[in-house]
CSV table of C-alpha atoms in Angstrom, one decimal:
chain,number,residue,atom,x,y,z
C,1,MET,CA,0.0,0.0,0.0
C,2,LYS,CA,1.4,3.4,-0.9
C,3,GLU,CA,2.4,5.5,2.1
C,4,LYS,CA,0.6,8.8,2.4
C,5,THR,CA,2.6,11.8,1.2
C,6,LYS,CA,3.9,13.9,4.1
C,7,LEU,CA,2.5,17.4,4.4
C,8,ARG,CA,4.7,20.5,5.1
C,9,ILE,CA,4.3,24.2,5.2
C,10,GLU,CA,4.6,25.5,1.6
C,11,GLU,CA,6.1,28.8,2.0
C,12,LEU,CA,7.4,28.2,5.0
C,13,ILE,CA,8.3,25.8,2.3
C,14,ASP,CA,6.6,27.8,-0.4
C,15,GLU,CA,7.0,30.9,-2.3
C,16,ALA,CA,7.7,28.5,-5.0
C,17,VAL,CA,4.3,27.1,-4.4
C,18,LYS,CA,2.4,29.9,-2.7
C,19,ASP,CA,3.4,32.8,-4.8
C,20,GLY,CA,2.4,31.1,-8.0
C,21,ILE,CA,-0.9,30.1,-6.5
C,22,THR,CA,-1.6,33.7,-5.3
C,23,ALA,CA,-0.8,35.1,-8.7
C,24,ALA,CA,-3.2,32.5,-10.3
C,25,ALA,CA,-5.9,33.6,-7.9
C,26,ALA,CA,-5.4,37.2,-8.9
C,27,MET,CA,-5.7,36.1,-12.6
C,28,ILE,CA,-9.0,34.4,-11.9
C,29,LEU,CA,-10.4,37.7,-10.5
C,30,MET,CA,-9.1,39.5,-13.5
C,31,GLU,CA,-10.8,37.1,-15.8
C,32,GLN,CA,-14.0,37.6,-13.9
C,33,GLY,CA,-13.8,41.3,-14.5
C,34,LYS,CA,-13.5,42.1,-10.8
C,35,LEU,CA,-9.8,43.0,-10.5
C,36,ASP,CA,-8.1,45.7,-12.5
C,37,LEU,CA,-4.3,45.4,-12.4
C,38,ALA,CA,-3.9,49.1,-13.1
C,39,GLN,CA,-6.2,50.0,-10.1
C,40,PRO,CA,-4.5,51.9,-7.2
C,41,VAL,CA,-4.2,49.6,-4.2
C,42,ALA,CA,-5.6,52.4,-2.1
C,43,GLU,CA,-9.0,52.1,-3.7
C,44,ILE,CA,-9.2,48.5,-2.4
C,45,LEU,CA,-7.2,48.8,0.9
C,46,PRO,CA,-7.6,52.3,2.5
C,47,GLY,CA,-4.4,51.8,4.5
C,48,PHE,CA,-2.5,52.7,1.3
C,49,ALA,CA,-4.2,56.0,0.9
C,50,ASP,CA,-1.2,58.2,1.8
C,51,THR,CA,1.7,56.2,0.6
C,52,MET,CA,5.1,57.4,1.7
C,53,VAL,CA,8.6,56.6,0.4
C,54,GLU,CA,11.9,56.6,2.3
C,55,GLU,CA,14.6,58.5,0.5
C,56,ASN,CA,18.0,59.0,2.1
C,57,GLY,CA,16.5,58.4,5.5
C,58,VAL,CA,13.7,60.9,5.0
C,59,PHE,CA,10.0,60.1,4.3
C,60,ARG,CA,8.2,61.9,1.5
C,61,ALA,CA,5.0,61.3,-0.5
C,62,ALA,CA,5.2,58.7,-3.3
C,63,VAL,CA,5.4,60.2,-6.8
C,64,LYS,CA,2.9,57.8,-8.3
C,65,PRO,CA,0.1,55.6,-6.9
C,66,LEU,CA,0.9,52.0,-5.9
C,67,MET,CA,-1.0,49.8,-8.3
C,68,VAL,CA,-2.0,46.1,-8.2
C,69,LEU,CA,0.4,45.3,-11.0
C,70,HIS,CA,3.3,46.7,-9.0
C,71,LEU,CA,2.5,44.2,-6.2
C,72,LEU,CA,2.4,41.3,-8.7
C,73,ASN,CA,5.9,42.2,-10.1
C,74,MET,CA,7.5,43.0,-6.7
C,75,THR,CA,8.1,46.6,-7.9
C,76,SER,CA,6.0,48.0,-5.1
C,77,GLY,CA,8.8,49.2,-2.8
C,78,LEU,CA,7.5,46.9,0.0
C,79,THR,CA,10.3,45.1,2.0
C,80,TYR,CA,10.5,41.9,4.0
C,81,GLY,CA,11.7,43.6,7.2
C,82,GLU,CA,15.3,43.9,6.4
C,83,GLU,CA,17.5,46.1,8.6
C,84,ASP,CA,19.1,48.2,5.8
C,85,THR,CA,16.4,50.8,5.7
C,86,ALA,CA,14.1,52.5,8.2
C,87,ALA,CA,11.1,51.2,6.2
C,88,GLY,CA,12.5,47.7,6.5
C,89,ARG,CA,13.0,48.0,10.2
C,90,MET,CA,9.5,49.3,10.7
C,91,THR,CA,8.2,46.4,8.7
C,92,GLY,CA,10.3,43.9,10.8
C,93,GLU,CA,9.0,45.4,14.1
C,94,TYR,CA,5.4,45.1,12.9
C,95,LEU,CA,6.0,41.4,11.9
C,96,GLN,CA,7.3,40.7,15.4
C,97,GLU,CA,4.3,42.5,16.9
C,98,CYS,CA,1.9,40.3,14.9
C,99,GLU,CA,3.8,37.1,15.8
C,100,LYS,CA,3.3,38.0,19.5
C,101,LYS,CA,-0.5,38.2,19.0
C,102,MET,CA,-0.8,35.0,16.9
C,103,PHE,CA,-2.3,32.9,19.7
C,104,THR,CA,-4.4,35.5,21.4
C,105,ASP,CA,-7.8,37.0,20.9
C,106,HIS,CA,-6.2,39.9,19.1
C,107,ALA,CA,-4.5,37.9,16.3
C,108,VAL,CA,-4.0,40.1,13.2
C,109,THR,CA,-6.2,39.4,10.2
C,110,THR,CA,-5.2,39.4,6.6
C,111,GLU,CA,-6.9,42.7,5.9
C,112,GLU,CA,-5.7,44.3,9.1
C,113,PHE,CA,-2.1,43.3,8.3
C,114,ALA,CA,-2.2,44.8,4.8
C,115,ASN,CA,-3.7,48.1,5.9
C,116,HIS,CA,-1.1,48.5,8.6
C,117,ILE,CA,1.7,47.7,6.1
C,118,GLY,CA,0.2,50.4,3.9
C,119,GLY,CA,1.1,53.0,6.5
C,120,ILE,CA,4.8,52.0,6.5
C,121,PRO,CA,7.0,53.9,4.0
C,122,LEU,CA,8.1,52.1,0.9
C,123,ALA,CA,11.8,51.6,0.1
C,124,PHE,CA,11.4,53.2,-3.3
C,125,ASP,CA,8.7,54.8,-5.5
C,126,PRO,CA,6.3,52.3,-7.0
C,127,ASP,CA,7.5,50.9,-10.4
C,128,SER,CA,11.0,52.5,-10.1
C,129,SER,CA,12.9,49.4,-8.9
C,130,TRP,CA,12.5,45.8,-7.8
C,131,ARG,CA,12.7,44.2,-4.3
C,132,TYR,CA,11.4,41.0,-3.0
C,133,GLY,CA,9.0,41.7,-0.1
C,134,LEU,CA,5.5,41.6,1.3
C,135,SER,CA,3.8,42.3,-2.1
C,136,ALA,CA,2.2,38.8,-2.3
C,137,ASP,CA,0.8,39.1,1.3
C,138,ILE,CA,-0.9,42.4,0.3
C,139,ILE,CA,-2.4,40.7,-2.8
C,140,GLY,CA,-3.9,38.1,-0.5
C,141,ALA,CA,-5.8,41.0,1.2
C,142,VAL,CA,-6.7,42.5,-2.2
C,143,ILE,CA,-8.2,39.2,-3.2
C,144,GLU,CA,-10.3,39.1,0.0
C,145,LYS,CA,-11.7,42.6,-0.5
C,146,VAL,CA,-12.4,42.2,-4.2
C,147,SER,CA,-14.0,38.7,-3.9
C,148,GLY,CA,-15.8,39.2,-0.7
C,149,MET,CA,-14.4,35.9,0.6
C,150,ARG,CA,-11.6,35.0,2.9
C,151,PHE,CA,-8.4,34.3,1.0
C,152,GLY,CA,-8.3,30.7,1.9
C,153,GLU,CA,-12.0,30.2,0.9
C,154,PHE,CA,-11.3,31.7,-2.4
C,155,LEU,CA,-8.3,29.4,-3.1
C,156,GLU,CA,-10.4,26.4,-2.0
C,157,LYS,CA,-13.3,27.2,-4.3
C,158,TYR,CA,-11.5,28.3,-7.4
C,159,LEU,CA,-8.2,26.3,-7.3
C,160,PHE,CA,-7.8,23.6,-4.7
C,161,GLU,CA,-11.2,21.9,-5.1
C,162,PRO,CA,-11.4,22.0,-8.9
C,163,LEU,CA,-7.8,20.7,-9.2
C,164,GLY,CA,-8.3,18.0,-6.6
C,165,MET,CA,-5.7,19.5,-4.2
C,166,LYS,CA,-7.2,17.8,-1.2
C,167,ASP,CA,-4.1,18.2,1.1
C,168,THR,CA,-3.5,21.9,0.6
C,169,GLY,CA,-4.7,24.7,2.9
C,170,PHE,CA,-3.7,27.1,5.7
C,171,TRP,CA,-3.9,24.6,8.5
C,172,VAL,CA,-3.8,20.8,9.2
C,173,PRO,CA,-6.8,19.1,10.7
C,174,SER,CA,-6.2,16.8,13.7
C,175,ASP,CA,-6.7,13.6,11.6
C,176,LYS,CA,-3.8,14.7,9.3
C,177,GLN,CA,-1.4,16.1,12.0
C,178,ASP,CA,0.6,12.9,12.0
C,179,ARG,CA,1.5,13.5,8.4
C,180,LEU,CA,3.0,17.0,9.0
C,181,ALA,CA,6.7,16.6,8.3
C,182,ASP,CA,9.4,18.1,10.5
C,183,ALA,CA,11.5,20.9,9.2
C,184,TYR,CA,15.2,21.4,10.0
C,185,GLU,CA,17.9,24.0,10.3
C,186,THR,CA,21.7,23.9,10.3
C,187,THR,CA,23.4,25.2,13.4
C,188,VAL,CA,26.7,27.2,13.5
C,189,ASP,CA,28.6,24.0,14.2
C,190,GLY,CA,27.1,22.3,11.1
C,191,LYS,CA,24.6,20.1,12.9
C,192,MET,CA,21.0,19.6,11.7
C,193,VAL,CA,18.3,20.2,14.3
C,194,PRO,CA,14.5,20.5,14.1
C,195,TYR,CA,13.3,24.0,13.3
C,196,THR,CA,10.1,24.9,15.2
C,197,GLY,CA,9.9,28.7,14.8
C,198,ASN,CA,6.8,30.7,13.9
C,199,TYR,CA,8.0,32.8,11.0
C,200,LEU,CA,6.3,35.6,9.0
C,201,VAL,CA,3.2,35.3,11.3
C,202,ILE,CA,2.8,31.6,10.3
C,203,SER,CA,2.3,28.9,13.0
C,204,TYR,CA,4.8,26.0,12.7
C,205,LYS,CA,2.3,23.5,14.1
C,206,MET,CA,-0.6,24.6,11.8
C,207,GLU,CA,-3.1,23.2,14.3
C,208,SER,CA,-6.0,25.6,13.7
C,209,ALA,CA,-7.3,28.1,11.1
C,210,PRO,CA,-5.2,31.2,11.3
C,211,ALA,CA,-6.6,34.8,11.5
C,212,PHE,CA,-3.9,35.8,9.0
C,213,GLU,CA,-3.9,34.0,5.7
C,214,SER,CA,-0.8,35.1,3.9
C,215,GLY,CA,-0.5,35.6,0.2
C,216,GLY,CA,3.2,34.9,0.3
C,217,ALA,CA,3.5,32.2,3.0
C,218,GLY,CA,1.8,29.6,5.1
C,219,LEU,CA,0.1,27.0,2.9
C,220,VAL,CA,0.6,23.4,3.8
C,221,SER,CA,0.6,20.9,0.9
C,222,THR,CA,2.2,17.9,-0.7
C,223,ILE,CA,4.4,17.5,-3.7
C,224,ASP,CA,1.5,15.5,-5.3
C,225,ASP,CA,-1.0,18.3,-4.8
C,226,TYR,CA,1.4,21.0,-6.2
C,227,ALA,CA,2.2,18.9,-9.2
C,228,LYS,CA,-1.5,19.2,-10.1
C,229,PHE,CA,-1.3,23.0,-10.0
C,230,ALA,CA,1.9,23.0,-12.0
C,231,GLN,CA,0.5,20.7,-14.7
C,232,MET,CA,-2.6,22.9,-14.9
C,233,LEU,CA,-0.3,25.8,-15.9
C,234,LEU,CA,1.5,23.6,-18.4
C,235,ASN,CA,-1.9,22.7,-19.8
C,236,GLU,CA,-2.7,26.4,-20.1
C,237,GLY,CA,-5.4,26.5,-17.5
C,238,SER,CA,-7.0,23.1,-17.3
C,239,LEU,CA,-6.5,19.7,-15.6
C,240,ASN,CA,-8.4,16.4,-16.2
C,241,GLY,CA,-11.2,18.2,-18.1
C,242,THR,CA,-11.6,21.0,-15.5
C,243,ARG,CA,-10.7,24.5,-16.6
C,244,VAL,CA,-9.7,27.2,-14.0
C,245,LEU,CA,-8.0,29.7,-16.2
C,246,SER,CA,-8.2,30.5,-19.9
C,247,PRO,CA,-5.2,29.8,-22.1
C,248,LYS,CA,-4.7,33.4,-22.9
C,249,THR,CA,-4.7,34.3,-19.2
C,250,VAL,CA,-2.1,31.6,-18.4
C,251,ARG,CA,0.1,32.9,-21.2
C,252,PHE,CA,-0.2,36.4,-19.7
C,253,LEU,CA,0.6,35.0,-16.2
C,254,VAL,CA,3.9,33.3,-17.2
C,255,SER,CA,5.1,36.0,-19.6
C,256,GLY,CA,6.4,39.6,-19.2
C,257,GLY,CA,9.4,40.9,-17.4
C,258,LEU,CA,11.0,43.9,-15.7
C,259,LEU,CA,12.0,47.3,-17.0
C,260,PRO,CA,15.8,47.9,-17.3
C,261,GLU,CA,16.0,49.9,-14.0
C,262,GLN,CA,14.0,47.2,-12.2
C,263,GLN,CA,16.0,44.4,-13.7
C,264,ALA,CA,19.3,46.1,-12.5
C,265,ALA,CA,18.0,45.7,-9.0
C,266,MET,CA,17.0,42.1,-9.4
C,267,ASN,CA,20.4,41.3,-11.0
C,268,GLN,CA,22.0,42.0,-7.5
C,269,TRP,CA,20.4,38.8,-6.3
C,270,THR,CA,23.0,36.1,-6.6
C,271,GLY,CA,21.6,33.0,-8.4
C,272,LEU,CA,19.0,34.8,-10.4
C,273,GLU,CA,21.3,35.9,-13.2
C,274,GLY,CA,19.7,35.4,-16.6
C,275,PHE,CA,16.2,35.6,-15.2
C,276,THR,CA,13.6,38.3,-15.1
C,277,TYR,CA,10.6,38.5,-12.8
C,278,THR,CA,6.9,38.6,-13.6
C,279,HIS,CA,3.7,37.8,-11.6
C,280,PHE,CA,5.5,36.4,-8.6
C,281,MET,CA,7.7,34.1,-10.6
C,282,ARG,CA,11.2,34.2,-12.2
C,283,ARG,CA,11.4,33.6,-16.0
C,284,ALA,CA,14.5,32.6,-17.9
C,285,VAL,CA,15.4,35.1,-20.6
C,286,ASP,CA,19.2,34.6,-21.1
C,287,GLU,CA,20.3,31.0,-20.7
C,288,GLY,CA,24.0,31.9,-21.2
C,289,ARG,CA,24.0,34.0,-18.0
C,290,THR,CA,22.2,31.6,-15.6
C,291,SER,CA,24.2,29.8,-12.9
C,292,GLY,CA,23.7,26.4,-14.4
C,293,LEU,CA,21.6,24.8,-17.2
C,294,SER,CA,18.3,26.5,-18.0
C,295,VAL,CA,15.7,26.7,-20.7
C,296,ARG,CA,14.4,29.9,-22.2
C,297,ASN,CA,11.0,30.9,-20.8
C,298,GLU,CA,11.1,28.4,-17.9
C,299,TYR,CA,9.3,29.9,-14.9
C,300,GLY,CA,8.8,29.2,-11.2
C,301,TRP,CA,10.1,30.2,-7.7
C,302,ASP,CA,11.5,28.8,-4.6
C,303,GLY,CA,10.8,29.0,-0.9
C,304,TRP,CA,12.5,29.6,2.4
C,305,LEU,CA,11.9,26.1,3.8
C,306,GLY,CA,13.2,24.2,0.8
C,307,CYS,CA,10.4,24.1,-1.7
C,308,TYR,CA,11.5,24.6,-5.3
C,309,PHE,CA,9.3,24.8,-8.5
C,310,ALA,CA,10.1,25.2,-12.1
C,311,ASN,CA,7.9,24.7,-15.2
C,312,PHE,CA,9.3,24.1,-18.7
C,313,PRO,CA,6.5,24.8,-21.2
C,314,GLU,CA,8.2,23.6,-24.4
C,315,GLU,CA,9.2,20.3,-22.7
C,316,ASN,CA,5.8,19.9,-20.8
C,317,MET,CA,8.0,19.2,-17.7
C,318,THR,CA,7.9,20.3,-14.1
C,319,ILE,CA,10.7,20.1,-11.5
C,320,LEU,CA,9.5,20.0,-7.9
C,321,MET,CA,11.7,19.6,-4.8
C,322,MET,CA,10.7,19.9,-1.2
C,323,GLN,CA,13.6,19.6,1.3
C,324,GLN,CA,12.0,20.7,4.6
C,325,LYS,CA,15.1,22.7,5.5
C,326,LYS,CA,15.4,26.4,6.6
C,327,ASP,CA,17.1,28.7,4.1
C,328,ALA,CA,17.1,26.0,1.4
C,329,GLY,CA,15.0,27.4,-1.5
C,330,THR,CA,17.7,27.4,-4.2
C,331,ILE,CA,20.9,25.9,-2.8
C,332,SER,CA,23.8,24.1,-4.3
C,333,LEU,CA,21.9,20.8,-4.2
C,334,THR,CA,19.0,22.3,-6.1
C,335,ARG,CA,21.3,23.6,-8.9
C,336,LYS,CA,23.1,20.2,-9.1
C,337,LEU,CA,19.9,18.2,-9.5
C,338,ARG,CA,18.6,20.7,-12.0
C,339,ASN,CA,21.8,20.3,-14.1
C,340,VAL,CA,21.5,16.5,-14.0
C,341,VAL,CA,17.9,16.6,-15.2
C,342,LEU,CA,18.3,19.3,-17.9
C,343,ALA,CA,21.4,17.7,-19.3
C,344,GLU,CA,19.5,14.6,-20.0
C,345,CYS,CA,16.2,16.0,-21.3
C,346,CYS,CA,16.7,19.4,-22.7
């Protein structure tokens, strides 16, 4: 009898998984005529009404409105709480505050989180550069407001249930808790020990439905479930006779790229040479510059706890890896395995 696939946090394993799913959810609303990618975020989330930008340590008004498309392309100016700017430090402090409230009656909701982040200055003017940050989390709140449903409910109705992703969600019921795989981290002396932290307002134990359903983190899933989502994209929107997106929408989702000034910022990220960024995913545009074998127009992403996803449209092929290890999205092992696979098939 086949052993049940272990579950694990996908974006706390994901980003690979979660970011692509969040982008697909936004595309569904766009197809339905409910979401305009050129719409100012402030019209959906009032916390972004008076967007400020940090410039040389001074806060000033943004020169242009933050739009939904800027979020999808990580050109919003939002950070992930890094220490190099005042905006980043303010973001990090708020994340810590939210984590302290996680298991109380005052746990922060998806919409509350997004509106507060809207009051923190951006690291740069919208559309003027690129930086990986909380943009996907804000899109989760946008989807809630536009759809009138909780983010997780929207994903279940329009993606997980139609695609048969029965082991994917924001928490793990008691009858599946024994399938939740452990994650690990490497200590300073090189030993592997269990990792049990609550990171980015995501509960490691996943025991109950969270107040905050993140657009960029916190899904639990299996490699079998995510393979269904990946194949749906390769099939241009359908799986086993069920269509969730139109072919034209999928082609839009996995195409596009950054402007030169935005690309220059992304090029500073070691390991992403030869790739551009579009709709929460990397896309290969210059195979000769990538740090290993690649295929033009392959797309995907990777996650902090070891989840890695890449689709190859021309080859009708997906590479999925889930390592359950902190700081292991794209590491040396990932690149070595990619090289072995691509040398043989592409």
